[in-house]
Tab-separated table of C-alpha atoms and ligand atoms in Angstrom:
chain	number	residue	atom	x	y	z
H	1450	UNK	CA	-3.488	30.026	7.239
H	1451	UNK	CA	-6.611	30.793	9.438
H	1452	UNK	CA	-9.147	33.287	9.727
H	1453	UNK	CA	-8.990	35.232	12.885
H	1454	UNK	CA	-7.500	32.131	14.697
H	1455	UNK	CA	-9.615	29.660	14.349
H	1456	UNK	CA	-8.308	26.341	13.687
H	1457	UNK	CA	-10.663	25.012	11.850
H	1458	UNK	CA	-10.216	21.110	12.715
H	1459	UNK	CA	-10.801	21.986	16.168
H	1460	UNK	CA	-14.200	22.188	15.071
H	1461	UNK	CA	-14.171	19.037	13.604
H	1462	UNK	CA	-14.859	16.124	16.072
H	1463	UNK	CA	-13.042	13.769	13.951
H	1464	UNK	CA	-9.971	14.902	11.505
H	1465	UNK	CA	-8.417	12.337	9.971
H	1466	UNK	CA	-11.124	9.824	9.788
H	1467	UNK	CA	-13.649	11.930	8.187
H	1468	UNK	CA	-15.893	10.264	10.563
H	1469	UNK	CA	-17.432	8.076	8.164
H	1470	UNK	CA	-19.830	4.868	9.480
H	1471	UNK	CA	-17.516	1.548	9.473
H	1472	UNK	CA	-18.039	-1.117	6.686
H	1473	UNK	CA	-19.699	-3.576	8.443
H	1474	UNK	CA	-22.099	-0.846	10.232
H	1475	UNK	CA	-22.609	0.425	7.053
H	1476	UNK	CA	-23.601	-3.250	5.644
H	1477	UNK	CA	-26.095	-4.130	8.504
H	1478	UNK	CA	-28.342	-0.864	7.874
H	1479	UNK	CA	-28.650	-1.120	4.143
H	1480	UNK	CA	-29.287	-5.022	5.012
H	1481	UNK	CA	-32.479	-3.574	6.468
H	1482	UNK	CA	-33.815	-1.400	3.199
H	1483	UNK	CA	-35.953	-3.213	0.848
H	1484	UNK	CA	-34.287	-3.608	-2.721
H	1485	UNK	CA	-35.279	-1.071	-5.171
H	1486	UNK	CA	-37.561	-2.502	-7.873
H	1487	UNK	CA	-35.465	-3.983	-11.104
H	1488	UNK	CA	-34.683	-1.200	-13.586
H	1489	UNK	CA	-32.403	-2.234	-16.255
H	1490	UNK	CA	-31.068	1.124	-16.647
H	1491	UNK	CA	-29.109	0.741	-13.246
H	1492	UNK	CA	-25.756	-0.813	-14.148
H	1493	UNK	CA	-24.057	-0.191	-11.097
H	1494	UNK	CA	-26.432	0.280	-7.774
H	1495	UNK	CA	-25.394	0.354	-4.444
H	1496	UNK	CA	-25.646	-3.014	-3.254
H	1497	UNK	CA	-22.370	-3.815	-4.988
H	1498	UNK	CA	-20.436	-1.468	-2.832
H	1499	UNK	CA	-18.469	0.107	-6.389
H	1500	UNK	CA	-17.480	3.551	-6.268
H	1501	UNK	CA	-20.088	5.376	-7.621
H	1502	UNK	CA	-23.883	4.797	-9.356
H	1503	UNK	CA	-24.235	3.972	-12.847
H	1504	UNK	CA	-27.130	4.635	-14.840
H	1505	UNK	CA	-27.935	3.803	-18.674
H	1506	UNK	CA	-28.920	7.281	-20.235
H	1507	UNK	CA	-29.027	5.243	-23.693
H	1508	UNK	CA	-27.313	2.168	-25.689
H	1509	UNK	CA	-23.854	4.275	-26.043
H	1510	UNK	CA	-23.955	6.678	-22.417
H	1511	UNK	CA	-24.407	5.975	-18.927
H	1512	UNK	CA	-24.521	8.812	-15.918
H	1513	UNK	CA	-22.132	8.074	-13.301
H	1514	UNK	CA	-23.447	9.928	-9.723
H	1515	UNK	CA	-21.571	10.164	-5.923
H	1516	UNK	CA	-21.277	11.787	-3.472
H	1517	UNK	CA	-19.042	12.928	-0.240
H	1518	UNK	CA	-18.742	15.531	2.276
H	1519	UNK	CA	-16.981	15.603	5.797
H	1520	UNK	CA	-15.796	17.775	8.392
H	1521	UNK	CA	-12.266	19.797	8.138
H	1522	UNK	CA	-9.140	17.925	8.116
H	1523	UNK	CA	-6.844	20.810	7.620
H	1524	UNK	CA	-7.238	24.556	9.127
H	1525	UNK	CA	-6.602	26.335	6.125
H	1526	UNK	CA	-10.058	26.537	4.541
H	1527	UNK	CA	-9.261	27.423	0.536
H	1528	UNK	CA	-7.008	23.930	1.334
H	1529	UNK	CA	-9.807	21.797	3.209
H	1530	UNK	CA	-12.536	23.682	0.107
H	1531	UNK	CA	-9.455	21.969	-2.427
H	1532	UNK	CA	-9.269	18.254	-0.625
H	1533	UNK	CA	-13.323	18.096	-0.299
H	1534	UNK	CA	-13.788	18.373	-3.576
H	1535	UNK	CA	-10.821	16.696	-5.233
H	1536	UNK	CA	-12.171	13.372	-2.992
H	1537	UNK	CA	-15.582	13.615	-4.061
H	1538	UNK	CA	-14.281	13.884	-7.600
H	1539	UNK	CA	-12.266	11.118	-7.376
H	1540	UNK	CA	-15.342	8.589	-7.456
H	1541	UNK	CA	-16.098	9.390	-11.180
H	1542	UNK	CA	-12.668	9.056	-12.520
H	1543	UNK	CA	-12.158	5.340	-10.362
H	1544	UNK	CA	-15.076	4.005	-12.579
H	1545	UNK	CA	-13.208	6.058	-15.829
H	1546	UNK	CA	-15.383	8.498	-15.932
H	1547	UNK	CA	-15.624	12.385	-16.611
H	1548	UNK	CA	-17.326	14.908	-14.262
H	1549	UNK	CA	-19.300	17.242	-15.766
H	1550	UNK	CA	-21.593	18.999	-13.146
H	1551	UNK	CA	-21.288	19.190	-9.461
H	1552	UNK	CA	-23.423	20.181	-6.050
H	1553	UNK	CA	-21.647	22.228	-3.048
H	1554	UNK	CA	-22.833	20.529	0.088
H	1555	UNK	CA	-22.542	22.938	3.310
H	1556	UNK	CA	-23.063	22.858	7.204
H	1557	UNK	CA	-21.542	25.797	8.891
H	1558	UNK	CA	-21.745	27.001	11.947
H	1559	UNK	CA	-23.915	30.079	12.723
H	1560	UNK	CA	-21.320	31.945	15.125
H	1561	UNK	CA	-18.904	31.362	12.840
H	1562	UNK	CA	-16.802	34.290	10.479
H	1563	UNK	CA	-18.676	33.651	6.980
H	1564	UNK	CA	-15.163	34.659	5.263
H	1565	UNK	CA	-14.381	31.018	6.356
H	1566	UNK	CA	-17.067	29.699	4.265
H	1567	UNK	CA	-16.318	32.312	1.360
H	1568	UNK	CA	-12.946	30.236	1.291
H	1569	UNK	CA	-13.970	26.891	1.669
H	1570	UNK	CA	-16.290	27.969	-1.178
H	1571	UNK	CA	-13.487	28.828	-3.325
H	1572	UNK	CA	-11.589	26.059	-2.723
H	1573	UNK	CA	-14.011	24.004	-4.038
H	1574	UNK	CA	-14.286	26.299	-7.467
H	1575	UNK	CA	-10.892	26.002	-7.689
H	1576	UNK	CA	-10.778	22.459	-8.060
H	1577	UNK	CA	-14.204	22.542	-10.416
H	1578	UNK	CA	-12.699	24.863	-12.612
H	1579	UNK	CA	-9.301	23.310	-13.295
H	1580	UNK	CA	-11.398	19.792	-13.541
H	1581	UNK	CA	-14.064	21.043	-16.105
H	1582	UNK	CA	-16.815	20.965	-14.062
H	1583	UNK	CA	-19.674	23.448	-13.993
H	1584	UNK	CA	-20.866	23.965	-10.222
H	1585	UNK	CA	-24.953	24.399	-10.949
H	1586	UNK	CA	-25.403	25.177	-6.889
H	1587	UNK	CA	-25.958	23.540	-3.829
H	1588	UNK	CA	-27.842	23.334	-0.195
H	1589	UNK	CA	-26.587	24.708	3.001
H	1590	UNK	CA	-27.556	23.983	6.753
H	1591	UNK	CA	-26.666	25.495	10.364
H	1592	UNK	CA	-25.017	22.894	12.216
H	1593	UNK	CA	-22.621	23.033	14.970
H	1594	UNK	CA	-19.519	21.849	13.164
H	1595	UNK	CA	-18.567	22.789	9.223
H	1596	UNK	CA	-18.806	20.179	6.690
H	1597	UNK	CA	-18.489	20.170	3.037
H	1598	UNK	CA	-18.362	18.217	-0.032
H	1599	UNK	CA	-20.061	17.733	-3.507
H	1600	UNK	CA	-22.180	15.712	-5.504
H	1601	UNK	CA	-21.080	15.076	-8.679
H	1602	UNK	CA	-22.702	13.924	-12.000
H	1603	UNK	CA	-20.418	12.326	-14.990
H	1604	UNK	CA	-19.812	10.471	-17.971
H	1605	UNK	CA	-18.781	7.267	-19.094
H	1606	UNK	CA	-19.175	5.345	-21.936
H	1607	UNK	CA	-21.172	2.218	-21.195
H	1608	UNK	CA	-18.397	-0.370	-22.295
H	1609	UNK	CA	-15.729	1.307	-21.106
H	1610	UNK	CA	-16.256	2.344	-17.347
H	1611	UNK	CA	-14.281	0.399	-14.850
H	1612	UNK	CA	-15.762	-1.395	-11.728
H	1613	UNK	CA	-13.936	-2.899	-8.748
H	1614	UNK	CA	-15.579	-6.522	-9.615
H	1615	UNK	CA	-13.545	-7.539	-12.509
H	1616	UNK	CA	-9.643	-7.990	-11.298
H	1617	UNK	CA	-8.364	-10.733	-13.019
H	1618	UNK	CA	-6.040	-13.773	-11.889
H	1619	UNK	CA	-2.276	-12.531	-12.313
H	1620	UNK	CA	-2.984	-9.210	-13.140
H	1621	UNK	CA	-0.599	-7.013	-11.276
H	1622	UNK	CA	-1.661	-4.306	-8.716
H	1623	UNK	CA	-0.728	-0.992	-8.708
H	1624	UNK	CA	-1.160	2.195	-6.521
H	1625	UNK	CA	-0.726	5.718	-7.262
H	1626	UNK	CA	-0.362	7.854	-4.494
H	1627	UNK	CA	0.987	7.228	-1.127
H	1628	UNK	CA	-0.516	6.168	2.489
H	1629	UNK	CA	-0.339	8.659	5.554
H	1630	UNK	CA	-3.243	11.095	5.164
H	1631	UNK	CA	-5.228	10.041	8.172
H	1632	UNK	CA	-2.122	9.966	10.275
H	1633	UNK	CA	-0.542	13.021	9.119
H	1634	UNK	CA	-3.880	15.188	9.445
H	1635	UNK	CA	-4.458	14.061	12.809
H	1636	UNK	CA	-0.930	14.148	13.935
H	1637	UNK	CA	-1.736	18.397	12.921
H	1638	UNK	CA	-4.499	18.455	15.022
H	1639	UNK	CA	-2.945	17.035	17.632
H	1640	UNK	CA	0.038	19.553	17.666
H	1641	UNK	CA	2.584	16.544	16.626
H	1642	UNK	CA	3.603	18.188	13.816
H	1643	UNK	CA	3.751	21.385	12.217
H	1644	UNK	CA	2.233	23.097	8.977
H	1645	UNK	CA	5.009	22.536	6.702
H	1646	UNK	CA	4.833	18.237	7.917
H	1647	UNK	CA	1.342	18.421	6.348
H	1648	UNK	CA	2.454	20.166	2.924
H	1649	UNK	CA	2.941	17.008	1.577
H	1650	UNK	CA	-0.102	15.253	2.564
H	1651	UNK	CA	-2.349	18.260	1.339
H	1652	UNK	CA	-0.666	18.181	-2.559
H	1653	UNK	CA	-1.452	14.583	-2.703
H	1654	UNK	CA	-5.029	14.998	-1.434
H	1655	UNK	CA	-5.294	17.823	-4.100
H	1656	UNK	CA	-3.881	16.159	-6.917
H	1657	UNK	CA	-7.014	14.670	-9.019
H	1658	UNK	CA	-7.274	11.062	-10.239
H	1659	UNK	CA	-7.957	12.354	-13.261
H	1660	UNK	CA	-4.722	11.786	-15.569
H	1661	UNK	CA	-3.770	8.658	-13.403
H	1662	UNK	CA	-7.635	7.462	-14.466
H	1663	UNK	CA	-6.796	7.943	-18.188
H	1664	UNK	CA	-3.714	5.692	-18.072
H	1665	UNK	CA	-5.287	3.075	-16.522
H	1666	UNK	CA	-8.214	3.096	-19.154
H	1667	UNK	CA	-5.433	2.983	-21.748
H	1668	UNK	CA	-3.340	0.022	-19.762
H	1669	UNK	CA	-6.704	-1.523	-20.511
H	1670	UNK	CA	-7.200	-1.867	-16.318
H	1671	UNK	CA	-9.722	-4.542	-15.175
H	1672	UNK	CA	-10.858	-3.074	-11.840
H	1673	UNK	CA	-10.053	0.249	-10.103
H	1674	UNK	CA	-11.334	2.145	-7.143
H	1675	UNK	CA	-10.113	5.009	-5.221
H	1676	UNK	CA	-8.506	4.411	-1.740
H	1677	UNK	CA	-10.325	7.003	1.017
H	1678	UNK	CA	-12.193	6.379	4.527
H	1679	UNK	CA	-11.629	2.437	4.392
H	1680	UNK	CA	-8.033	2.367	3.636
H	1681	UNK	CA	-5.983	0.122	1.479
H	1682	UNK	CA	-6.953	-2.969	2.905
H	1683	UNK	CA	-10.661	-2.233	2.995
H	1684	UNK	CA	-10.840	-1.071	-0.803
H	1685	UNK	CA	-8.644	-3.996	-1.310
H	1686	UNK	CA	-10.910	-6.054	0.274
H	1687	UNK	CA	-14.037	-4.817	-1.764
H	1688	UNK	CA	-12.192	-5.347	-5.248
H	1689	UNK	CA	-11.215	-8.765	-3.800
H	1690	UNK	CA	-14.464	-9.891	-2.858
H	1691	UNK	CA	-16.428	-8.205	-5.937
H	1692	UNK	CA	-13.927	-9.925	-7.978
H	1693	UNK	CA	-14.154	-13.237	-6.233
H	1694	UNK	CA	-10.308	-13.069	-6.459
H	1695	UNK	CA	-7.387	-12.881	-3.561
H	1696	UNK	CA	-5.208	-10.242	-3.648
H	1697	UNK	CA	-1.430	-10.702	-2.414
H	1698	UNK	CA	0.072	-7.079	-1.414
H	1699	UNK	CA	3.953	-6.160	-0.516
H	1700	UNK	CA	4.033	-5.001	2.120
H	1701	UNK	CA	7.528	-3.369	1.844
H	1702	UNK	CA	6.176	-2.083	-1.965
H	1703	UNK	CA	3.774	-0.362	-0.666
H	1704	UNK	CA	4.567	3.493	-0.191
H	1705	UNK	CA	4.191	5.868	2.989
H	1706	UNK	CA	4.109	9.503	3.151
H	1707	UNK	CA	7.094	11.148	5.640
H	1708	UNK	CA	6.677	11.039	8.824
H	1709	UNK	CA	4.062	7.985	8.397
H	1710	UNK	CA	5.222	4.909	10.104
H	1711	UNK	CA	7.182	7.154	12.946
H	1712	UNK	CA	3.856	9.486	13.913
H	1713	UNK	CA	2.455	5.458	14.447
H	1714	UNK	CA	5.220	4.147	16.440
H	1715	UNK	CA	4.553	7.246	18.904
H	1716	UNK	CA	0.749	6.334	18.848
H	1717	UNK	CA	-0.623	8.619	16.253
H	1718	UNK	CA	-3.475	6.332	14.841
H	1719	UNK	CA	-6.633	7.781	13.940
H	1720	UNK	CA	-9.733	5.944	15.314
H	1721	UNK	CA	-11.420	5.498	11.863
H	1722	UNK	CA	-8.058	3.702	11.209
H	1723	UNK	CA	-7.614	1.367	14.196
H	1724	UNK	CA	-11.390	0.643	13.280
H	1725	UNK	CA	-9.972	-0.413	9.860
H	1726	UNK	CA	-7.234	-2.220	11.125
H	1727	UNK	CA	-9.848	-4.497	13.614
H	1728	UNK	CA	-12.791	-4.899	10.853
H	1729	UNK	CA	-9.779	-5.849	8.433
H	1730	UNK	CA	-8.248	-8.865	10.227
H	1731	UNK	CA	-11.193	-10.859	9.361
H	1732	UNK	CA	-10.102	-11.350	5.445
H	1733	UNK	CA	-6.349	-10.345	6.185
H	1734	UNK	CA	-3.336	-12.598	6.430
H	1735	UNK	CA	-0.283	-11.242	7.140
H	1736	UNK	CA	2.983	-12.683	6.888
H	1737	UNK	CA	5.010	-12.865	10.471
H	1738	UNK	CA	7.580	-10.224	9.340
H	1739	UNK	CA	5.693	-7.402	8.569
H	1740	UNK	CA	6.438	-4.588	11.055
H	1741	UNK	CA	3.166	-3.543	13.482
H	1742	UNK	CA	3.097	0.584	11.655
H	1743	UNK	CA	3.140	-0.903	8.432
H	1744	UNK	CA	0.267	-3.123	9.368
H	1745	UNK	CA	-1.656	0.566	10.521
H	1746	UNK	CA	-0.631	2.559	7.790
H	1747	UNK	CA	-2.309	-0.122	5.309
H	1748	UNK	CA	-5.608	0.251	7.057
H	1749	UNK	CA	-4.992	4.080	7.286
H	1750	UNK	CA	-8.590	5.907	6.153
H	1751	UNK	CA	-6.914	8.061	3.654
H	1752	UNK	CA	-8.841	11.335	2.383
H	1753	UNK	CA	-8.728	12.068	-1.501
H	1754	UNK	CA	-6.319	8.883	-2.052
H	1755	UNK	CA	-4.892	7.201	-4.958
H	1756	UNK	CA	-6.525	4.834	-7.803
H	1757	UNK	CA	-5.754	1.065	-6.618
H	1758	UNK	CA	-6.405	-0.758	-10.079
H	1759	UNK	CA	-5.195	-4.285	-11.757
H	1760	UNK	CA	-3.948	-4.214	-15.178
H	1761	UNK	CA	-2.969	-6.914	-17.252
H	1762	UNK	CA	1.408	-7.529	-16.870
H	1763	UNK	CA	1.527	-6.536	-20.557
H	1764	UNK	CA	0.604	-3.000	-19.642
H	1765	UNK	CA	2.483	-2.342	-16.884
H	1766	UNK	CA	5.608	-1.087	-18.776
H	1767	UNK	CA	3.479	1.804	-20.412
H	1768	UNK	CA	1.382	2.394	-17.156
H	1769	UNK	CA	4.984	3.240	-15.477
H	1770	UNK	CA	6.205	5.396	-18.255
H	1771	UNK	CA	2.828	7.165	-18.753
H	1772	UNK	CA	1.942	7.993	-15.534
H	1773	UNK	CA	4.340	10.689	-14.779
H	1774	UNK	CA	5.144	13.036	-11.243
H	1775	UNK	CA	1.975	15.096	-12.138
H	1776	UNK	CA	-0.394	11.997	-12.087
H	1777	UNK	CA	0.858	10.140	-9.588
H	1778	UNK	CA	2.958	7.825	-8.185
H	1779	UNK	CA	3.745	4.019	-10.150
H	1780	UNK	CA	3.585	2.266	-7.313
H	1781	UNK	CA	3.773	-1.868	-8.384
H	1782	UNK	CA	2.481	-3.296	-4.821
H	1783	UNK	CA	1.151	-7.082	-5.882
H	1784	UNK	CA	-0.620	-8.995	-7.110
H	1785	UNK	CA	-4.025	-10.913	-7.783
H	1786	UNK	CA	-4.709	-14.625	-7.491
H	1787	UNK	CA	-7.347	-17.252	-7.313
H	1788	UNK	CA	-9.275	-17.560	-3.884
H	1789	UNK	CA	-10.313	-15.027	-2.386
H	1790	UNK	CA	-9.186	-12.432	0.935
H	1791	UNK	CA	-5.906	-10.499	1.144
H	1792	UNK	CA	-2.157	-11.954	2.319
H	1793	UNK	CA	0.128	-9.376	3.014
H	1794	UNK	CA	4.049	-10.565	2.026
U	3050	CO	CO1	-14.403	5.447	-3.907
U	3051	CO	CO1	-17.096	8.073	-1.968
């Protein structure tokens, strides 16, 4: 649906790639800021690259803050209100935490209908509410294209939150929601594909991490993070190197949204993804079978993604069992090893 025509991701000057800086650029400007002074109370800061900030609120609690915004990726705005906030969500339950309040993040246009907005805005309480999480308010700017997100405060119990910097050695590696978002949403805004294409795309970037989170904590999992803007390979690639492990990935395990690997094989590729795909060959090996799309579609900068985690090969039966169609997919994708950078089988 849209609002008196407007597609809203012709607004946007970058759908699919949420037009986030790359990695490396990323890298080389917070090389340049001074470190904070030592304070014990930070568990997890930002130089580690992890998901989200950690801070000690006492012996037993720590406060777990993120946050994310970006421009639409979908036209329907009650649907891009949904995916914003699901993603920026989806950093508190990768470290196995709970959210408990949030902040609405706005740019809008000023010539634009404010009944957009109204639904964005409702999007976004949709997802709070069914989540548990009390909005408390938010900031909002005039710009010349809409953006939105949240920042979002949880919970975690200090022993108990999970980082990307503790995969273990043969631990196996598991996914839970497919690859395609980048792809499919800018194969929409290209006119490639129709509404109904991108249904599927939109309920995974709605569905919350939040059950799949919980199963992991009980499959006692020894790193997780949430796949988004840097794709498989590049959250791969941060677990790896936080880790100090290697990671060894199926290729042919690892699964694709419809339409995926076709919408690449006619050229769809996102830039934020074919930026992936270059920064990623530096720590990526890839075996000489694996077809060129698949290559893509594992650097594809995915919106609201699944939790990438390793968990210990005795937990893997009950991870499959417990994590059932309303959580995710089970997807059993590879492995970890000694060494350190990625090989893709
Ligand atoms: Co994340
Ligand atoms: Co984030």
């Amino acid at each position: 649906m849209d609002i008196a025509g407007i597609r809203l991701t012709a607004l946007s000057s970058c759908a699919g790639c949420a037009a986030k800086l790359g990695a490396a650029e990323l890298r080389a400007v917070l090389a340049q800021i001074p470190a904070p002074p030592y304070d014990e109370n930070v568990l997890v800061g930002y130089e580690s690259g992890d998901d989200a900030g950690l801070y000690a609120l006492n012996d037993r609690v720590a406060l777990i803050q993120t946050v994310d915004f970006f421009t639409p990726i979908v036209d329907d705005p009650f649907d891009f209100g949904r995916i914003a906030a699901t993603n920026a969500l989806s950093d508190v339950y990768a470290m196995g935490g709970r959210p408990i309040t949030a902040l609405n993040i706005v740019a809008f246009p000023e010539d634009l209908d404010l009944a957009i907005l109204a639904r964005i805005l409702e999007g976004g309480a949709a997802v709070a509410r069914d989540a548990g999480v009390a909005i408390l308010g938010g900031h909002t700017i005039k710009d010349s294209e809409p953006k939105y997100g949240m920042a979002v405060t949880g919970l975690v119990e200090r022993g108990s939150y999970t980082s990307n910097a503790a995969a273990q050695p043969g631990n196996v590696l598991v996914l839970t929601k497919p690859l395609g978002t980048g792809v499919l949403t800018t194969a929409r805004k290209r006119d490639a594909i129709s509404d109904d294409d991108l249904a599927e795309a939109i309920a995974w970037m709605t569905m919350r991490n939040e059950k799949a989170s919980r199963v992991l904590r009980d499959c006692a999992a020894s790193a997780v993070t949430d796949v988004t803007g840097f794709g498989l390979l590049g959250h791969a690639g941060s677990v790896a190197e936080a880790s100090g492990v290697s990671l060894e990935i199926d290729a042919a395990a690892v699964p694709c949204m419809k339409g995926t690997l076709d919408l690449i094989r006619a050229g769809i590729v996102p830039s934020g993804t074919r930026h992936n795909a270059e920064s990623h060959a530096a720590f990526t090996t890839f075996a000489a079978g694996v077809d060129q799309a698949v290559r893509i579609a594992l650097s594809d900068a995915q919106t609201s993604g699944g939790l990438l985690a390793a968990i210990p090969d005795s937990s893997l039966e009950s991870f499959v069992s417990n994590l059932r169609s309303d959580a995710g997919i089970a997807a059993v994708i590879g492995r970890v090893r000694t060494g350190s950078g990625i090989s893709i089988l």
